[in-house]
PDB file of C-alpha atoms in Angstrom:
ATOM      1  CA  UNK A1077       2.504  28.343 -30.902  1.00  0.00           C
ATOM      2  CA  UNK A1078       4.560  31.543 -29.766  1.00  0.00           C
ATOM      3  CA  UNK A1079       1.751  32.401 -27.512  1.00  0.00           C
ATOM      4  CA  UNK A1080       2.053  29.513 -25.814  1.00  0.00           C
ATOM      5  CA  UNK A1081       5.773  29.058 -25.350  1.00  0.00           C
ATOM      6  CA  UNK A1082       5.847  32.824 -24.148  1.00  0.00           C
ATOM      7  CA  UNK A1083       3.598  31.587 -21.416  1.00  0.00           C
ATOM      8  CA  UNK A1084       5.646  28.777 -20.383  1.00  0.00           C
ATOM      9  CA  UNK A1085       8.770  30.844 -20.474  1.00  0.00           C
ATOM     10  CA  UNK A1086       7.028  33.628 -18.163  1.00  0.00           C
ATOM     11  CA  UNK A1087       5.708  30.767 -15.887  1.00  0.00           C
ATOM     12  CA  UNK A1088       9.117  29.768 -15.578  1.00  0.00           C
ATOM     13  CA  UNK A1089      10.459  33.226 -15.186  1.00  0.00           C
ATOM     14  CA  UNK A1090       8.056  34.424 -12.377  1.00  0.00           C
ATOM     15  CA  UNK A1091       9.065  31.262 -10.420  1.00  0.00           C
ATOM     16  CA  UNK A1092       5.308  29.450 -10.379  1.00  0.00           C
ATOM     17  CA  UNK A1093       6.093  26.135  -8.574  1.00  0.00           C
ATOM     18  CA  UNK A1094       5.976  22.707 -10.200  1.00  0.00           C
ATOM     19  CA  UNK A1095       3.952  19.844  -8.911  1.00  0.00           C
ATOM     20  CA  UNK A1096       5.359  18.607  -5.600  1.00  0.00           C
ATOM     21  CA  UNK A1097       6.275  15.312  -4.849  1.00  0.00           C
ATOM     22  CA  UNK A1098       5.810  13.499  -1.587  1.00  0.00           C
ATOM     23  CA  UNK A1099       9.359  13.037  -0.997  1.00  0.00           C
ATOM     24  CA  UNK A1100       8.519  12.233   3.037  1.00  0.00           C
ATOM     25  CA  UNK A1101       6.395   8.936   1.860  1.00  0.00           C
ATOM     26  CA  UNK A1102       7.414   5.717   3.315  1.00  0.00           C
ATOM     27  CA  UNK A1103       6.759   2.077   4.203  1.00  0.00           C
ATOM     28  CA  UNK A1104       3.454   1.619   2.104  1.00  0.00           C
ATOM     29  CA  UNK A1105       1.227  -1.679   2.274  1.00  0.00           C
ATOM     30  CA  UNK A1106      -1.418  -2.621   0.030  1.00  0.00           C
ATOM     31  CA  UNK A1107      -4.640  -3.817   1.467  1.00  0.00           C
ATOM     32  CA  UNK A1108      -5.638  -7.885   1.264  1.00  0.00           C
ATOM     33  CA  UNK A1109      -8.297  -6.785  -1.753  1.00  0.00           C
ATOM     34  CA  UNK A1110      -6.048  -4.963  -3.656  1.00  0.00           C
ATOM     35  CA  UNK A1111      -8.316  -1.597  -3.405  1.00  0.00           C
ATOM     36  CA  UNK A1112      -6.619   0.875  -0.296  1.00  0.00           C
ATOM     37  CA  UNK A1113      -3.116   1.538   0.017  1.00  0.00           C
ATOM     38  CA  UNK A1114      -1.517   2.415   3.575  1.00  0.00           C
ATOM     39  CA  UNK A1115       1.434   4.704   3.813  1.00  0.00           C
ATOM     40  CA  UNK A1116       3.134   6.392   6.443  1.00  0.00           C
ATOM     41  CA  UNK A1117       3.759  10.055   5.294  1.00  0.00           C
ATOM     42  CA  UNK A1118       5.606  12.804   7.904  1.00  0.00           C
ATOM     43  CA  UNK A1119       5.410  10.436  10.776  1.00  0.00           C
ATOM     44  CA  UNK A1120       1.492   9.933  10.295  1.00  0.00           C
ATOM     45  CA  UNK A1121      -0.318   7.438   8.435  1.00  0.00           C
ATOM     46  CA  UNK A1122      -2.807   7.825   5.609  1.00  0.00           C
ATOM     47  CA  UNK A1123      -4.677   5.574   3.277  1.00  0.00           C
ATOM     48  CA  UNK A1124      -5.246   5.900  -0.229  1.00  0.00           C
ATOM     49  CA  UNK A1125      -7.507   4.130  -3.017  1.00  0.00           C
ATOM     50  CA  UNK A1126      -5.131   2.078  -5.059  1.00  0.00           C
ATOM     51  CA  UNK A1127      -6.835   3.385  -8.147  1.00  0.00           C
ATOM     52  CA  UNK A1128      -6.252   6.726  -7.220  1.00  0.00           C
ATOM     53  CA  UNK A1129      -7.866  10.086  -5.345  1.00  0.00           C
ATOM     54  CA  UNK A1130      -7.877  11.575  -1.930  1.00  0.00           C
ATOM     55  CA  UNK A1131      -5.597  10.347   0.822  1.00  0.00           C
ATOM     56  CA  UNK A1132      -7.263  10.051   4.313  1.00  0.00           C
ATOM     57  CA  UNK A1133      -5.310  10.709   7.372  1.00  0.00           C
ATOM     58  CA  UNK A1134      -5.687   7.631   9.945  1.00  0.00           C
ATOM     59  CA  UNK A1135      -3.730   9.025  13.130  1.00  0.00           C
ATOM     60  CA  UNK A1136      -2.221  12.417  13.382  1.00  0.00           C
ATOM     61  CA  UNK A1137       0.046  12.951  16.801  1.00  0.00           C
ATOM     62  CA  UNK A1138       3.347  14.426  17.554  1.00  0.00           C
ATOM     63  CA  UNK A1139       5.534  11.028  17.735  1.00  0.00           C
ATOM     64  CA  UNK A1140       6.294   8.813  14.771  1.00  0.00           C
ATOM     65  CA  UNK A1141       3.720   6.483  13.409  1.00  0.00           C
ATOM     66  CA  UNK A1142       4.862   3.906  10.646  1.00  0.00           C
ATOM     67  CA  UNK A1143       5.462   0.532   9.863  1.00  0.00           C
ATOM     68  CA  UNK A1144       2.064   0.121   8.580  1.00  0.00           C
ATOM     69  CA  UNK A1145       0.659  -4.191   8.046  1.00  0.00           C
ATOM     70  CA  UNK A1146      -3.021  -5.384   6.670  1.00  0.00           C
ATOM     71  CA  UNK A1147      -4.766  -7.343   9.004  1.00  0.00           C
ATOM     72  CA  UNK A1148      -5.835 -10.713   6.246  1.00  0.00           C
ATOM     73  CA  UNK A1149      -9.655  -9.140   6.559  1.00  0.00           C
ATOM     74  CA  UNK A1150      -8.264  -5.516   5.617  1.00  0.00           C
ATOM     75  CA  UNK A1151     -10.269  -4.356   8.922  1.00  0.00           C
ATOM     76  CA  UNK A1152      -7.667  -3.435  10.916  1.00  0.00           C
ATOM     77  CA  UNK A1153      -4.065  -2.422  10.368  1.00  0.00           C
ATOM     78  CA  UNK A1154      -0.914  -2.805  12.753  1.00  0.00           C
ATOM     79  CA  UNK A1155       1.570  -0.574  13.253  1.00  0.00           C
ATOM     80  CA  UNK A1156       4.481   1.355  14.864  1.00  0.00           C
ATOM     81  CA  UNK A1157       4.465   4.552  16.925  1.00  0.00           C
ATOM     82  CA  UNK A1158       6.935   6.091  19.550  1.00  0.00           C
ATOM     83  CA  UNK A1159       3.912   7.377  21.182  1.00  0.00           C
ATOM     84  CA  UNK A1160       5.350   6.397  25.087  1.00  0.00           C
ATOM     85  CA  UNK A1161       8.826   7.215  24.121  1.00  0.00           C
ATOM     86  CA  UNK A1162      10.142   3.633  22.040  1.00  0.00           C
ATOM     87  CA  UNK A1163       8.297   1.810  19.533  1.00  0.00           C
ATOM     88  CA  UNK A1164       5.331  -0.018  20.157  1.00  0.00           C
ATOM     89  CA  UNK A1165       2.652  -1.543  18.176  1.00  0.00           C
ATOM     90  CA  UNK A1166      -0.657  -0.352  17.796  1.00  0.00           C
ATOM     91  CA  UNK A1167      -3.660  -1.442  16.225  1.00  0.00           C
ATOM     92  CA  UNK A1168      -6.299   0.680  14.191  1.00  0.00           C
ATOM     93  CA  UNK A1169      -9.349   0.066  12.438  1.00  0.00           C
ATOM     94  CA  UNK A1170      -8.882   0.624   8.303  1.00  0.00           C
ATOM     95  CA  UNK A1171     -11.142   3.355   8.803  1.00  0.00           C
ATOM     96  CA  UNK A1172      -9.482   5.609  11.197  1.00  0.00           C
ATOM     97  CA  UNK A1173     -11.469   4.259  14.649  1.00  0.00           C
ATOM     98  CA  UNK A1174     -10.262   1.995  17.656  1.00  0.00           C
ATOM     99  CA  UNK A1175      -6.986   2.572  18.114  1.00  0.00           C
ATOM    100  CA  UNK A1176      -5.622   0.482  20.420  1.00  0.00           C
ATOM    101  CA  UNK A1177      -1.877  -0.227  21.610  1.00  0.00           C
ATOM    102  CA  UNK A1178      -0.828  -3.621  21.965  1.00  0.00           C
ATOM    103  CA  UNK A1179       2.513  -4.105  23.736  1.00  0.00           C
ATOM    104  CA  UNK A1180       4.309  -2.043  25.905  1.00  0.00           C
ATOM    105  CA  UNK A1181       7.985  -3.472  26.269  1.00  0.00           C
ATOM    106  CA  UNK A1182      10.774  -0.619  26.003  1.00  0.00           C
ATOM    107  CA  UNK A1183      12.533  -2.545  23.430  1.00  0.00           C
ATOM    108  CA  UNK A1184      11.913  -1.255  19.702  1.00  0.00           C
ATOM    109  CA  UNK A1185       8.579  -3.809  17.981  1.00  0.00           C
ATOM    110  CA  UNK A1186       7.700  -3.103  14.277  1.00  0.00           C
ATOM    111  CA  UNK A1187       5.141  -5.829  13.072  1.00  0.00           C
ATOM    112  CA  UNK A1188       5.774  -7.850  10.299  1.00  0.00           C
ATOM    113  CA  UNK A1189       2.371  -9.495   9.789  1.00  0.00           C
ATOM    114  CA  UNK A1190      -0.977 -10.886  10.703  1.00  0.00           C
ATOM    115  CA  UNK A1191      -0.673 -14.854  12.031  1.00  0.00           C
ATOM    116  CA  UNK A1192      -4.467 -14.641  12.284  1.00  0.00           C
ATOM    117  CA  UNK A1193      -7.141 -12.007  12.281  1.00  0.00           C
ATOM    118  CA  UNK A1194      -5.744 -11.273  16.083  1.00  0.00           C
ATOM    119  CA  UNK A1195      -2.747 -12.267  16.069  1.00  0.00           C
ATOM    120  CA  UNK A1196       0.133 -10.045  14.995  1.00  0.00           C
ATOM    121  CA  UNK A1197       3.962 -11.439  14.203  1.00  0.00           C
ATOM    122  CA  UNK A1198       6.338  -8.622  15.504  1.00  0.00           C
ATOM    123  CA  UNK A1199       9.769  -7.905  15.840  1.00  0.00           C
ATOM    124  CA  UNK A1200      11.730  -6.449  18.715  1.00  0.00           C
ATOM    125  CA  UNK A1201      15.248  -5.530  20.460  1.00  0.00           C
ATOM    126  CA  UNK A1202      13.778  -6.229  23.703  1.00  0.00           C
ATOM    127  CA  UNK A1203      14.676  -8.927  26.031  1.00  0.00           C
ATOM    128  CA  UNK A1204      12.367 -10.545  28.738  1.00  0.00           C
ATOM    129  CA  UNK A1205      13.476 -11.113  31.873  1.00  0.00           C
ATOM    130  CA  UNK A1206      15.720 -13.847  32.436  1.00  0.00           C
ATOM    131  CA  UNK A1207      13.080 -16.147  34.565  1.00  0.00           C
ATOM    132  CA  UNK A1208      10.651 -15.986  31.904  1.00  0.00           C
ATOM    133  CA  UNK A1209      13.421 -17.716  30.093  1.00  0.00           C
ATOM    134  CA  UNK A1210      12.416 -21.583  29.521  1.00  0.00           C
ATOM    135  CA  UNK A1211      15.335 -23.861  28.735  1.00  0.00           C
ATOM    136  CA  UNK A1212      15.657 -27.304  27.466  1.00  0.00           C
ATOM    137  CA  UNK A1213      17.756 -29.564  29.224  1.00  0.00           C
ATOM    138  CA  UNK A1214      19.097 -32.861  27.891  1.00  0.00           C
ATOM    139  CA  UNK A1215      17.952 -35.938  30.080  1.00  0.00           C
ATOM    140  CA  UNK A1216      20.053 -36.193  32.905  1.00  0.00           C
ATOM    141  CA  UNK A1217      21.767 -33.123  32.864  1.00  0.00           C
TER     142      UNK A1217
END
């Protein structure tokens, strides 16, 4: 027993670092079955087996990636980068492949979810231009 808290207190003593914590990890999303966990970690994202092990790094660039949403088959997964200077969304394949950027307003889009297996519900600051604009006018007016 005193052999054993003498090691501890030397370990402590000689400064031998503890376990570190991801402190950067953010905006995780678990896949649609349950097994694969996205996360966005230092501005990259990564996926992880919900039951545990070795993360695997999807992208890896100098801009911010994040944001990360499940497509409902769990092929694909949306998300947002700064990649062209604001926030756009991007699509990737679940296993690292295909990326693939799908708007390119210069407002700020982060996607919320998957309408359909193509179809992605976003947000965004940015405003079309006014004669895209459709209005509905009362009858006569």
């Amino acid at each position: 027993m005193k052999q054993t808290l003498l090691t501890f207190a030397l370990a402590a003593a000689c400064g031998v670092p503890k376990a570190v914590s991801p402190l950067w990890l953010r905006a995780s999303a678990i896949s649609p079955d349950g097994k694969t966990i996205c996360f966005a970690y230092k501005g990259d994202l990564f996926t992880v087996p919900a039951a545990g092990g070795q993360a695997r790094q999807l992208t890896s660039n100098a801009a911010w990636d994040g944001s990360p949403v499940w497509s409902p088959s769990g092929k694909q997964i949306a998300f947002a980068s700064e990649r062209e200077g604001s926030l756009d969304i991007y699509l990737i394949n679940a296993d690292g492949g295909g990326l693939q950027r799908l708007t390119t307003h210069s407002g700020t889009e982060k996607p919320l979810a998957f309408l359909t297996e193509d179809e992605v519900i976003y947000t965004s600051t940015g405003l079309p231009a006014a004669a895209s604009f459709k209005h509905v006018s009362p009858a006569g007016a």
